[in-house]
Amino acid sequence: MTQLKLGAAMAGVALLALAGGGQAAPAKAPTAAAILKAADGRIPDLLACLREQKVALVGAHRGGPFAEHPENALVTFDYTTSLAPVFIETDVQQTFDGVLFMNHDAVLDRNTTGHGVIAEQRWAQVSPLKQRDPTGQPTASSPPTLADALKWADGRVLLLLDVKPQTDADLLMAEVEKAGAKGRVMFLAYTVRQAQAMRAANPEAVLAIPVFDRKMLEEARAAGLIGPRTVAMVRPAAVGAGFIPELEALGATVMSGTYGGPQTPDAVYRTPADAGAYQALAAAGPRLIVSNRPLAAAEAMLADPTYARRLAACGVTP
């Protein structure tokens, strides 16, 4: 077993131990499916409860890849959700011929066996490719379509679709509606214009947008994008103490990442003794925290003896 895979497996064992007092997780332990059940058709209500209970959900960034488990792969989603109470953040790209599929980069080279710009490729060129794991090794997994991901997630996990700017909003929302997934998906936009197009295509969409400073907040407010169906992406360390409470007073829910620097929780967490790194971020106000190490982040959340109880107050019970 590779070192990366062993580390992920050990994190899963520790997570189950925390959830079940050293035994397999009991029936009352929170699960990814329980989060979806609480959210399905009523995501704004769940977000409001998370704000009220001051509790954070963990998101698996690109599904939580590790050795032999590529980013944005169904096999990775399955592994992560089998071990941790998380939602899945995953990326949507669009081929030249209008097929939506799961991939982060605008090019194929880094994380697939293909080459070139995705927007210049037809699906027939992309579909036979294999996804590479974080070590660069090809795996047996091919890039899933958005339709594949939506079908797989039904009954399993809440999705946050990171929608790349070149993706057609109408096509995206039509695909989500066709899958019957409107009530179990959130969307991430990069700009006010992109968010407006997505909101026009789906007025009930829960949209995550960057609100890194007051200027971005005022632009989003002027566009009518701040409210109960808004997830505001914020870096707590970069804003004043009153910024997150102000967003919550406007009805928005704050989301932050746990990665991106040497002092971030993903970088410093080694054992459950380091749980405070994730807990401190959650205490700063984000109700959604997206991690490259979702098993570690969930382990840290579960180390708080009140965590499962506060999630249960929001309907996150099996």
PDB file of C-alpha atoms in Angstrom:
ATOM      1  CA  MET A   1       0.000   0.000   0.000  1.00  0.00           C
ATOM      2  CA  THR A   2       1.428   3.408  -0.946  1.00  0.00           C
ATOM      3  CA  GLN A   3       2.217   5.943   1.766  1.00  0.00           C
ATOM      4  CA  LEU A   4      -0.577   8.269   0.622  1.00  0.00           C
ATOM      5  CA  LYS A   5      -3.120   5.477   0.561  1.00  0.00           C
ATOM      6  CA  LEU A   6      -1.997   4.192   3.963  1.00  0.00           C
ATOM      7  CA  GLY A   7      -2.357   7.688   5.397  1.00  0.00           C
ATOM      8  CA  ALA A   8      -5.900   8.005   4.074  1.00  0.00           C
ATOM      9  CA  ALA A   9      -6.838   4.589   5.414  1.00  0.00           C
ATOM     10  CA  MET A  10      -5.422   5.428   8.847  1.00  0.00           C
ATOM     11  CA  ALA A  11      -7.383   8.682   8.873  1.00  0.00           C
ATOM     12  CA  GLY A  12     -10.537   6.722   8.102  1.00  0.00           C
ATOM     13  CA  VAL A  13      -9.893   4.315  10.975  1.00  0.00           C
ATOM     14  CA  ALA A  14      -9.314   7.225  13.359  1.00  0.00           C
ATOM     15  CA  LEU A  15     -12.476   8.926  12.122  1.00  0.00           C
ATOM     16  CA  LEU A  16     -14.578   5.852  12.810  1.00  0.00           C
ATOM     17  CA  ALA A  17     -12.999   5.511  16.223  1.00  0.00           C
ATOM     18  CA  LEU A  18     -13.898   9.086  17.143  1.00  0.00           C
ATOM     19  CA  ALA A  19     -17.453   8.624  15.918  1.00  0.00           C
ATOM     20  CA  GLY A  20     -17.933   5.396  17.776  1.00  0.00           C
ATOM     21  CA  GLY A  21     -15.831   5.513  20.902  1.00  0.00           C
ATOM     22  CA  GLY A  22     -13.153   3.269  19.403  1.00  0.00           C
ATOM     23  CA  GLN A  23     -15.603   0.912  17.706  1.00  0.00           C
ATOM     24  CA  ALA A  24     -17.281   1.067  14.313  1.00  0.00           C
ATOM     25  CA  ALA A  25     -19.354   4.219  13.910  1.00  0.00           C
ATOM     26  CA  PRO A  26     -22.743   3.815  15.628  1.00  0.00           C
ATOM     27  CA  ALA A  27     -26.019   4.338  13.787  1.00  0.00           C
ATOM     28  CA  LYS A  28     -26.366   7.840  15.261  1.00  0.00           C
ATOM     29  CA  ALA A  29     -23.056   9.051  13.804  1.00  0.00           C
ATOM     30  CA  PRO A  30     -23.430  11.747  11.120  1.00  0.00           C
ATOM     31  CA  THR A  31     -22.893  10.592   7.549  1.00  0.00           C
ATOM     32  CA  ALA A  32     -22.664  12.158   4.115  1.00  0.00           C
ATOM     33  CA  ALA A  33     -26.040  10.654   3.244  1.00  0.00           C
ATOM     34  CA  ALA A  34     -27.543  12.182   6.392  1.00  0.00           C
ATOM     35  CA  ILE A  35     -26.322  15.625   5.332  1.00  0.00           C
ATOM     36  CA  LEU A  36     -27.961  15.129   1.938  1.00  0.00           C
ATOM     37  CA  LYS A  37     -31.201  13.984   3.554  1.00  0.00           C
ATOM     38  CA  ALA A  38     -31.296  17.146   5.667  1.00  0.00           C
ATOM     39  CA  ALA A  39     -30.486  19.339   2.659  1.00  0.00           C
ATOM     40  CA  ASP A  40     -32.513  17.778  -0.161  1.00  0.00           C
ATOM     41  CA  GLY A  41     -35.074  20.305  -1.365  1.00  0.00           C
ATOM     42  CA  ARG A  42     -34.336  22.688   1.512  1.00  0.00           C
ATOM     43  CA  ILE A  43     -30.688  23.699   1.301  1.00  0.00           C
ATOM     44  CA  PRO A  44     -31.344  27.297   2.489  1.00  0.00           C
ATOM     45  CA  ASP A  45     -33.070  25.933   5.607  1.00  0.00           C
ATOM     46  CA  LEU A  46     -30.089  23.714   6.400  1.00  0.00           C
ATOM     47  CA  LEU A  47     -27.697  26.626   5.897  1.00  0.00           C
ATOM     48  CA  ALA A  48     -29.792  28.807   8.215  1.00  0.00           C
ATOM     49  CA  CYS A  49     -29.661  26.122  10.886  1.00  0.00           C
ATOM     50  CA  LEU A  50     -25.886  25.783  10.536  1.00  0.00           C
ATOM     51  CA  ARG A  51     -25.620  29.518  11.179  1.00  0.00           C
ATOM     52  CA  GLU A  52     -27.926  29.295  14.182  1.00  0.00           C
ATOM     53  CA  GLN A  53     -26.106  26.295  15.671  1.00  0.00           C
ATOM     54  CA  LYS A  54     -22.667  27.739  14.807  1.00  0.00           C
ATOM     55  CA  VAL A  55     -21.603  24.433  13.303  1.00  0.00           C
ATOM     56  CA  ALA A  56     -19.637  23.758  10.115  1.00  0.00           C
ATOM     57  CA  LEU A  57     -20.013  21.096   7.457  1.00  0.00           C
ATOM     58  CA  VAL A  58     -16.845  19.728   5.886  1.00  0.00           C
ATOM     59  CA  GLY A  59     -16.526  19.700   2.108  1.00  0.00           C
ATOM     60  CA  ALA A  60     -14.193  17.361   0.242  1.00  0.00           C
ATOM     61  CA  HIS A  61     -12.282  19.520  -2.259  1.00  0.00           C
ATOM     62  CA  ARG A  62     -12.389  17.763  -5.643  1.00  0.00           C
ATOM     63  CA  GLY A  63     -13.686  14.754  -3.726  1.00  0.00           C
ATOM     64  CA  GLY A  64     -10.625  14.284  -1.506  1.00  0.00           C
ATOM     65  CA  PRO A  65      -8.086  12.672  -3.874  1.00  0.00           C
ATOM     66  CA  PHE A  66      -5.119  10.566  -2.769  1.00  0.00           C
ATOM     67  CA  ALA A  67      -3.004   7.761  -4.238  1.00  0.00           C
ATOM     68  CA  GLU A  68      -4.971   5.609  -6.711  1.00  0.00           C
ATOM     69  CA  HIS A  69      -7.986   7.888  -6.172  1.00  0.00           C
ATOM     70  CA  PRO A  70      -7.997  10.809  -8.657  1.00  0.00           C
ATOM     71  CA  GLU A  71      -9.609  14.162  -8.092  1.00  0.00           C
ATOM     72  CA  ASN A  72     -13.143  14.511  -9.474  1.00  0.00           C
ATOM     73  CA  ALA A  73     -13.536  10.733  -9.769  1.00  0.00           C
ATOM     74  CA  LEU A  74     -16.558   8.724  -8.663  1.00  0.00           C
ATOM     75  CA  VAL A  75     -14.331   6.120  -7.004  1.00  0.00           C
ATOM     76  CA  THR A  76     -12.852   8.896  -4.861  1.00  0.00           C
ATOM     77  CA  PHE A  77     -16.253  10.324  -4.010  1.00  0.00           C
ATOM     78  CA  ASP A  78     -17.366   6.861  -2.943  1.00  0.00           C
ATOM     79  CA  TYR A  79     -14.350   6.296  -0.716  1.00  0.00           C
ATOM     80  CA  THR A  80     -14.547   9.683   0.995  1.00  0.00           C
ATOM     81  CA  THR A  81     -18.279   9.562   1.653  1.00  0.00           C
ATOM     82  CA  SER A  82     -18.025   6.029   3.030  1.00  0.00           C
ATOM     83  CA  LEU A  83     -15.802   7.325   5.836  1.00  0.00           C
ATOM     84  CA  ALA A  84     -16.733  10.926   6.564  1.00  0.00           C
ATOM     85  CA  PRO A  85     -19.787  13.182   7.010  1.00  0.00           C
ATOM     86  CA  VAL A  86     -19.026  15.553   4.143  1.00  0.00           C
ATOM     87  CA  PHE A  87     -20.387  17.234   1.065  1.00  0.00           C
ATOM     88  CA  ILE A  88     -18.442  16.927  -2.188  1.00  0.00           C
ATOM     89  CA  GLU A  89     -16.983  19.900  -4.043  1.00  0.00           C
ATOM     90  CA  THR A  90     -16.358  18.982  -7.676  1.00  0.00           C
ATOM     91  CA  ASP A  91     -15.519  20.854 -10.878  1.00  0.00           C
ATOM     92  CA  VAL A  92     -17.494  21.175 -14.112  1.00  0.00           C
ATOM     93  CA  GLN A  93     -15.889  21.753 -17.518  1.00  0.00           C
ATOM     94  CA  GLN A  94     -17.478  21.819 -20.987  1.00  0.00           C
ATOM     95  CA  THR A  95     -16.150  20.238 -24.164  1.00  0.00           C
ATOM     96  CA  PHE A  96     -16.261  21.837 -27.604  1.00  0.00           C
ATOM     97  CA  ASP A  97     -19.389  19.849 -28.450  1.00  0.00           C
ATOM     98  CA  GLY A  98     -21.215  20.818 -25.258  1.00  0.00           C
ATOM     99  CA  VAL A  99     -20.673  17.835 -22.957  1.00  0.00           C
ATOM    100  CA  LEU A 100     -20.347  18.732 -19.276  1.00  0.00           C
ATOM    101  CA  PHE A 101     -17.921  16.600 -17.310  1.00  0.00           C
ATOM    102  CA  MET A 102     -15.905  16.656 -14.105  1.00  0.00           C
ATOM    103  CA  ASN A 103     -12.425  18.186 -14.349  1.00  0.00           C
ATOM    104  CA  HIS A 104     -10.669  21.055 -12.619  1.00  0.00           C
ATOM    105  CA  ASP A 105      -8.152  22.385 -15.120  1.00  0.00           C
ATOM    106  CA  ALA A 106      -9.000  24.026 -18.428  1.00  0.00           C
ATOM    107  CA  VAL A 107      -6.472  21.651 -20.007  1.00  0.00           C
ATOM    108  CA  LEU A 108      -6.208  17.867 -19.829  1.00  0.00           C
ATOM    109  CA  ASP A 109      -2.479  17.431 -19.295  1.00  0.00           C
ATOM    110  CA  ARG A 110      -2.033  17.440 -15.500  1.00  0.00           C
ATOM    111  CA  ASN A 111      -4.668  15.047 -14.286  1.00  0.00           C
ATOM    112  CA  THR A 112      -5.608  12.888 -17.286  1.00  0.00           C
ATOM    113  CA  THR A 113      -3.750  10.898 -19.922  1.00  0.00           C
ATOM    114  CA  GLY A 114      -4.838  13.444 -22.530  1.00  0.00           C
ATOM    115  CA  HIS A 115      -3.412  16.714 -23.770  1.00  0.00           C
ATOM    116  CA  GLY A 116      -4.759  20.045 -24.881  1.00  0.00           C
ATOM    117  CA  VAL A 117      -7.413  22.634 -24.101  1.00  0.00           C
ATOM    118  CA  ILE A 118     -10.738  21.120 -23.067  1.00  0.00           C
ATOM    119  CA  ALA A 119     -12.813  23.727 -24.912  1.00  0.00           C
ATOM    120  CA  GLU A 120     -11.155  22.570 -28.141  1.00  0.00           C
ATOM    121  CA  GLN A 121     -11.824  18.852 -27.560  1.00  0.00           C
ATOM    122  CA  ARG A 122     -14.876  16.803 -28.438  1.00  0.00           C
ATOM    123  CA  TRP A 123     -16.278  14.369 -25.883  1.00  0.00           C
ATOM    124  CA  ALA A 124     -15.270  11.440 -28.086  1.00  0.00           C
ATOM    125  CA  GLN A 125     -11.667  12.542 -27.545  1.00  0.00           C
ATOM    126  CA  VAL A 126     -12.028  12.999 -23.779  1.00  0.00           C
ATOM    127  CA  SER A 127     -14.151  10.033 -22.750  1.00  0.00           C
ATOM    128  CA  PRO A 128     -11.516   7.294 -23.387  1.00  0.00           C
ATOM    129  CA  LEU A 129      -8.901   9.090 -21.268  1.00  0.00           C
ATOM    130  CA  LYS A 130      -7.833   7.900 -17.836  1.00  0.00           C
ATOM    131  CA  GLN A 131      -7.654  10.104 -14.778  1.00  0.00           C
ATOM    132  CA  ARG A 132      -4.318  10.491 -13.005  1.00  0.00           C
ATOM    133  CA  ASP A 133      -4.026  10.327  -9.226  1.00  0.00           C
ATOM    134  CA  PRO A 134      -2.109  12.973  -7.197  1.00  0.00           C
ATOM    135  CA  THR A 135       1.157  11.107  -7.812  1.00  0.00           C
ATOM    136  CA  GLY A 136       0.632  11.436 -11.578  1.00  0.00           C
ATOM    137  CA  GLN A 137      -0.095   7.757 -12.139  1.00  0.00           C
ATOM    138  CA  PRO A 138      -2.911   6.780 -14.523  1.00  0.00           C
ATOM    139  CA  THR A 139      -5.810   4.916 -12.923  1.00  0.00           C
ATOM    140  CA  ALA A 140      -8.683   2.802 -14.203  1.00  0.00           C
ATOM    141  CA  SER A 141     -11.084   5.766 -13.870  1.00  0.00           C
ATOM    142  CA  SER A 142     -12.219   7.864 -16.813  1.00  0.00           C
ATOM    143  CA  PRO A 143     -13.575  11.402 -16.394  1.00  0.00           C
ATOM    144  CA  PRO A 144     -17.261  11.170 -15.406  1.00  0.00           C
ATOM    145  CA  THR A 145     -19.878  13.316 -17.079  1.00  0.00           C
ATOM    146  CA  LEU A 146     -21.943  15.679 -14.970  1.00  0.00           C
ATOM    147  CA  ALA A 147     -24.890  13.365 -15.597  1.00  0.00           C
ATOM    148  CA  ASP A 148     -22.842  10.460 -14.199  1.00  0.00           C
ATOM    149  CA  ALA A 149     -21.932  12.451 -11.094  1.00  0.00           C
ATOM    150  CA  LEU A 150     -25.485  13.622 -10.450  1.00  0.00           C
ATOM    151  CA  LYS A 151     -26.832  10.093 -10.815  1.00  0.00           C
ATOM    152  CA  TRP A 152     -24.166   8.649  -8.527  1.00  0.00           C
ATOM    153  CA  ALA A 153     -24.720  11.328  -5.845  1.00  0.00           C
ATOM    154  CA  ASP A 154     -28.476  10.746  -5.615  1.00  0.00           C
ATOM    155  CA  GLY A 155     -29.150   9.457  -2.103  1.00  0.00           C
ATOM    156  CA  ARG A 156     -25.449   9.620  -1.213  1.00  0.00           C
ATOM    157  CA  VAL A 157     -24.109  13.153  -0.910  1.00  0.00           C
ATOM    158  CA  LEU A 158     -24.780  16.864  -1.299  1.00  0.00           C
ATOM    159  CA  LEU A 159     -22.787  18.363  -4.184  1.00  0.00           C
ATOM    160  CA  LEU A 160     -21.162  21.752  -4.639  1.00  0.00           C
ATOM    161  CA  LEU A 161     -20.520  22.188  -8.359  1.00  0.00           C
ATOM    162  CA  ASP A 162     -17.550  24.459  -9.045  1.00  0.00           C
ATOM    163  CA  VAL A 163     -18.661  25.778 -12.418  1.00  0.00           C
ATOM    164  CA  LYS A 164     -15.788  26.918 -14.584  1.00  0.00           C
ATOM    165  CA  PRO A 165     -16.373  30.301 -16.278  1.00  0.00           C
ATOM    166  CA  GLN A 166     -16.585  28.943 -19.834  1.00  0.00           C
ATOM    167  CA  THR A 167     -19.452  26.600 -18.904  1.00  0.00           C
ATOM    168  CA  ASP A 168     -22.848  27.514 -20.354  1.00  0.00           C
ATOM    169  CA  ALA A 169     -25.240  28.297 -17.482  1.00  0.00           C
ATOM    170  CA  ASP A 170     -28.402  27.263 -19.330  1.00  0.00           C
ATOM    171  CA  LEU A 171     -26.869  23.948 -20.376  1.00  0.00           C
ATOM    172  CA  LEU A 172     -25.684  23.332 -16.822  1.00  0.00           C
ATOM    173  CA  MET A 173     -29.041  24.021 -15.208  1.00  0.00           C
ATOM    174  CA  ALA A 174     -30.870  21.958 -17.819  1.00  0.00           C
ATOM    175  CA  GLU A 175     -28.612  19.006 -17.015  1.00  0.00           C
ATOM    176  CA  VAL A 176     -29.243  19.399 -13.289  1.00  0.00           C
ATOM    177  CA  GLU A 177     -32.998  19.641 -13.803  1.00  0.00           C
ATOM    178  CA  LYS A 178     -33.007  16.616 -16.119  1.00  0.00           C
ATOM    179  CA  ALA A 179     -31.350  14.609 -13.339  1.00  0.00           C
ATOM    180  CA  GLY A 180     -33.936  15.765 -10.790  1.00  0.00           C
ATOM    181  CA  ALA A 181     -31.078  17.236  -8.772  1.00  0.00           C
ATOM    182  CA  LYS A 182     -32.090  20.892  -8.306  1.00  0.00           C
ATOM    183  CA  GLY A 183     -32.730  20.406  -4.597  1.00  0.00           C
ATOM    184  CA  ARG A 184     -29.486  18.582  -3.828  1.00  0.00           C
ATOM    185  CA  VAL A 185     -26.866  20.701  -5.574  1.00  0.00           C
ATOM    186  CA  MET A 186     -25.152  24.010  -4.806  1.00  0.00           C
ATOM    187  CA  PHE A 187     -23.195  25.973  -7.388  1.00  0.00           C
ATOM    188  CA  LEU A 188     -19.981  27.999  -7.281  1.00  0.00           C
ATOM    189  CA  ALA A 189     -19.500  31.010  -9.555  1.00  0.00           C
ATOM    190  CA  TYR A 190     -16.374  33.114 -10.005  1.00  0.00           C
ATOM    191  CA  THR A 191     -17.832  36.487 -10.942  1.00  0.00           C
ATOM    192  CA  VAL A 192     -20.990  38.510 -10.442  1.00  0.00           C
ATOM    193  CA  ARG A 193     -21.792  38.163 -14.146  1.00  0.00           C
ATOM    194  CA  GLN A 194     -21.450  34.379 -14.047  1.00  0.00           C
ATOM    195  CA  ALA A 195     -23.569  34.194 -10.891  1.00  0.00           C
ATOM    196  CA  GLN A 196     -26.264  36.350 -12.475  1.00  0.00           C
ATOM    197  CA  ALA A 197     -26.411  34.042 -15.500  1.00  0.00           C
ATOM    198  CA  MET A 198     -26.744  31.019 -13.233  1.00  0.00           C
ATOM    199  CA  ARG A 199     -29.423  32.695 -11.111  1.00  0.00           C
ATOM    200  CA  ALA A 200     -31.333  33.651 -14.268  1.00  0.00           C
ATOM    201  CA  ALA A 201     -31.214  30.041 -15.442  1.00  0.00           C
ATOM    202  CA  ASN A 202     -32.271  28.749 -12.006  1.00  0.00           C
ATOM    203  CA  PRO A 203     -33.792  31.362  -9.659  1.00  0.00           C
ATOM    204  CA  GLU A 204     -33.786  28.889  -6.766  1.00  0.00           C
ATOM    205  CA  ALA A 205     -30.095  28.035  -7.081  1.00  0.00           C
ATOM    206  CA  VAL A 206     -27.900  28.262  -4.002  1.00  0.00           C
ATOM    207  CA  LEU A 207     -24.819  30.082  -5.287  1.00  0.00           C
ATOM    208  CA  ALA A 208     -21.352  30.363  -3.793  1.00  0.00           C
ATOM    209  CA  ILE A 209     -19.553  33.540  -4.847  1.00  0.00           C
ATOM    210  CA  PRO A 210     -16.282  35.190  -3.768  1.00  0.00           C
ATOM    211  CA  VAL A 211     -16.817  37.952  -1.198  1.00  0.00           C
ATOM    212  CA  PHE A 212     -13.240  38.540  -0.136  1.00  0.00           C
ATOM    213  CA  ASP A 213     -13.616  42.210   0.798  1.00  0.00           C
ATOM    214  CA  ARG A 214     -16.135  45.008   1.172  1.00  0.00           C
ATOM    215  CA  LYS A 215     -15.928  46.037  -2.474  1.00  0.00           C
ATOM    216  CA  MET A 216     -16.908  42.523  -3.562  1.00  0.00           C
ATOM    217  CA  LEU A 217     -19.710  42.515  -0.994  1.00  0.00           C
ATOM    218  CA  GLU A 218     -21.136  45.777  -2.299  1.00  0.00           C
ATOM    219  CA  GLU A 219     -20.929  44.570  -5.907  1.00  0.00           C
ATOM    220  CA  ALA A 220     -22.742  41.350  -5.003  1.00  0.00           C
ATOM    221  CA  ARG A 221     -25.397  43.242  -3.024  1.00  0.00           C
ATOM    222  CA  ALA A 222     -25.970  45.658  -5.892  1.00  0.00           C
ATOM    223  CA  ALA A 223     -26.508  42.676  -8.183  1.00  0.00           C
ATOM    224  CA  GLY A 224     -29.072  41.174  -5.790  1.00  0.00           C
ATOM    225  CA  LEU A 225     -26.886  38.185  -5.027  1.00  0.00           C
ATOM    226  CA  ILE A 226     -26.636  38.359  -1.216  1.00  0.00           C
ATOM    227  CA  GLY A 227     -29.308  36.521   0.748  1.00  0.00           C
ATOM    228  CA  PRO A 228     -30.441  33.122   2.071  1.00  0.00           C
ATOM    229  CA  ARG A 229     -29.471  31.400  -1.191  1.00  0.00           C
ATOM    230  CA  THR A 230     -25.941  32.800  -1.075  1.00  0.00           C
ATOM    231  CA  VAL A 231     -22.762  31.110   0.116  1.00  0.00           C
ATOM    232  CA  ALA A 232     -20.119  33.810   0.537  1.00  0.00           C
ATOM    233  CA  MET A 233     -16.539  32.681   0.054  1.00  0.00           C
ATOM    234  CA  VAL A 234     -14.467  34.500   2.674  1.00  0.00           C
ATOM    235  CA  ARG A 235     -10.927  34.302   4.052  1.00  0.00           C
ATOM    236  CA  PRO A 236     -11.558  34.990   7.773  1.00  0.00           C
ATOM    237  CA  ALA A 237      -7.995  36.103   8.485  1.00  0.00           C
ATOM    238  CA  ALA A 238      -8.222  38.764   5.777  1.00  0.00           C
ATOM    239  CA  VAL A 239     -11.406  40.527   6.937  1.00  0.00           C
ATOM    240  CA  GLY A 240     -12.420  42.493  10.003  1.00  0.00           C
ATOM    241  CA  ALA A 241     -14.148  40.925  12.995  1.00  0.00           C
ATOM    242  CA  GLY A 242     -17.558  42.232  11.975  1.00  0.00           C
ATOM    243  CA  PHE A 243     -17.486  41.113   8.339  1.00  0.00           C
ATOM    244  CA  ILE A 244     -18.779  37.556   8.761  1.00  0.00           C
ATOM    245  CA  PRO A 245     -21.540  38.550  11.237  1.00  0.00           C
ATOM    246  CA  GLU A 246     -22.613  41.220   8.742  1.00  0.00           C
ATOM    247  CA  LEU A 247     -22.895  38.634   5.979  1.00  0.00           C
ATOM    248  CA  GLU A 248     -24.899  36.342   8.240  1.00  0.00           C
ATOM    249  CA  ALA A 249     -27.215  39.219   9.175  1.00  0.00           C
ATOM    250  CA  LEU A 250     -27.887  39.609   5.450  1.00  0.00           C
ATOM    251  CA  GLY A 251     -28.863  35.926   5.292  1.00  0.00           C
ATOM    252  CA  ALA A 252     -25.703  34.618   3.632  1.00  0.00           C
ATOM    253  CA  THR A 253     -23.681  31.608   4.764  1.00  0.00           C
ATOM    254  CA  VAL A 254     -19.885  31.822   4.838  1.00  0.00           C
ATOM    255  CA  MET A 255     -17.579  29.216   3.300  1.00  0.00           C
ATOM    256  CA  SER A 256     -13.794  29.026   3.626  1.00  0.00           C
ATOM    257  CA  GLY A 257     -10.997  26.745   2.481  1.00  0.00           C
ATOM    258  CA  THR A 258      -8.550  24.942   4.756  1.00  0.00           C
ATOM    259  CA  TYR A 259      -5.681  24.934   2.250  1.00  0.00           C
ATOM    260  CA  GLY A 260      -3.386  27.338   0.433  1.00  0.00           C
ATOM    261  CA  GLY A 261      -0.514  28.082   2.798  1.00  0.00           C
ATOM    262  CA  PRO A 262       1.943  26.648   5.352  1.00  0.00           C
ATOM    263  CA  GLN A 263      -0.176  27.642   8.358  1.00  0.00           C
ATOM    264  CA  THR A 264      -3.548  26.458   7.061  1.00  0.00           C
ATOM    265  CA  PRO A 265      -5.302  23.586   8.865  1.00  0.00           C
ATOM    266  CA  ASP A 266      -4.581  21.126   6.046  1.00  0.00           C
ATOM    267  CA  ALA A 267      -0.868  21.922   6.358  1.00  0.00           C
ATOM    268  CA  VAL A 268      -0.508  21.706  10.141  1.00  0.00           C
ATOM    269  CA  TYR A 269      -2.828  18.792  10.991  1.00  0.00           C
ATOM    270  CA  ARG A 270      -0.952  15.609  11.849  1.00  0.00           C
ATOM    271  CA  THR A 271      -2.896  13.858  14.638  1.00  0.00           C
ATOM    272  CA  PRO A 272      -6.201  14.395  16.497  1.00  0.00           C
ATOM    273  CA  ALA A 273      -4.184  16.532  18.925  1.00  0.00           C
ATOM    274  CA  ASP A 274      -4.089  19.120  16.127  1.00  0.00           C
ATOM    275  CA  ALA A 275      -7.888  19.265  15.826  1.00  0.00           C
ATOM    276  CA  GLY A 276      -7.837  22.832  17.094  1.00  0.00           C
ATOM    277  CA  ALA A 277      -6.531  24.066  13.734  1.00  0.00           C
ATOM    278  CA  TYR A 278      -9.773  23.123  11.984  1.00  0.00           C
ATOM    279  CA  GLN A 279     -11.929  23.973  14.990  1.00  0.00           C
ATOM    280  CA  ALA A 280     -10.443  27.476  15.170  1.00  0.00           C
ATOM    281  CA  LEU A 281     -11.324  28.107  11.532  1.00  0.00           C
ATOM    282  CA  ALA A 282     -14.892  26.932  12.123  1.00  0.00           C
ATOM    283  CA  ALA A 283     -15.123  29.124  15.229  1.00  0.00           C
ATOM    284  CA  ALA A 284     -14.216  32.152  13.106  1.00  0.00           C
ATOM    285  CA  GLY A 285     -17.587  31.892  11.379  1.00  0.00           C
ATOM    286  CA  PRO A 286     -17.543  29.695   8.258  1.00  0.00           C
ATOM    287  CA  ARG A 287     -20.405  27.179   8.249  1.00  0.00           C
ATOM    288  CA  LEU A 288     -18.921  25.351   5.262  1.00  0.00           C
ATOM    289  CA  ILE A 289     -15.216  24.490   5.222  1.00  0.00           C
ATOM    290  CA  VAL A 290     -13.710  22.915   2.121  1.00  0.00           C
ATOM    291  CA  SER A 291     -10.627  20.768   2.637  1.00  0.00           C
ATOM    292  CA  ASN A 292      -8.016  18.916   0.629  1.00  0.00           C
ATOM    293  CA  ARG A 293      -7.904  16.571   3.628  1.00  0.00           C
ATOM    294  CA  PRO A 294     -11.596  15.926   4.299  1.00  0.00           C
ATOM    295  CA  LEU A 295     -11.018  12.856   6.466  1.00  0.00           C
ATOM    296  CA  ALA A 296      -8.702  14.836   8.737  1.00  0.00           C
ATOM    297  CA  ALA A 297     -11.078  17.805   8.803  1.00  0.00           C
ATOM    298  CA  ALA A 298     -14.053  15.602   9.673  1.00  0.00           C
ATOM    299  CA  GLU A 299     -11.964  13.846  12.312  1.00  0.00           C
ATOM    300  CA  ALA A 300     -11.191  17.232  13.851  1.00  0.00           C
ATOM    301  CA  MET A 301     -14.846  18.287  13.825  1.00  0.00           C
ATOM    302  CA  LEU A 302     -15.940  15.026  15.448  1.00  0.00           C
ATOM    303  CA  ALA A 303     -13.337  15.547  18.181  1.00  0.00           C
ATOM    304  CA  ASP A 304     -15.676  18.261  19.482  1.00  0.00           C
ATOM    305  CA  PRO A 305     -18.184  16.319  21.632  1.00  0.00           C
ATOM    306  CA  THR A 306     -20.966  18.763  20.698  1.00  0.00           C
ATOM    307  CA  TYR A 307     -20.495  18.454  16.936  1.00  0.00           C
ATOM    308  CA  ALA A 308     -22.831  15.545  16.218  1.00  0.00           C
ATOM    309  CA  ARG A 309     -25.471  16.996  18.553  1.00  0.00           C
ATOM    310  CA  ARG A 310     -25.451  20.366  16.785  1.00  0.00           C
ATOM    311  CA  LEU A 311     -25.681  18.685  13.382  1.00  0.00           C
ATOM    312  CA  ALA A 312     -28.585  16.604  14.677  1.00  0.00           C
ATOM    313  CA  ALA A 313     -30.364  19.833  15.629  1.00  0.00           C
ATOM    314  CA  CYS A 314     -30.211  20.686  11.920  1.00  0.00           C
ATOM    315  CA  GLY A 315     -31.731  17.366  10.902  1.00  0.00           C
ATOM    316  CA  VAL A 316     -28.450  15.623  10.111  1.00  0.00           C
ATOM    317  CA  THR A 317     -29.431  12.271  11.553  1.00  0.00           C
ATOM    318  CA  PRO A 318     -29.402   8.926   9.723  1.00  0.00           C
TER     319      PRO A 318
END
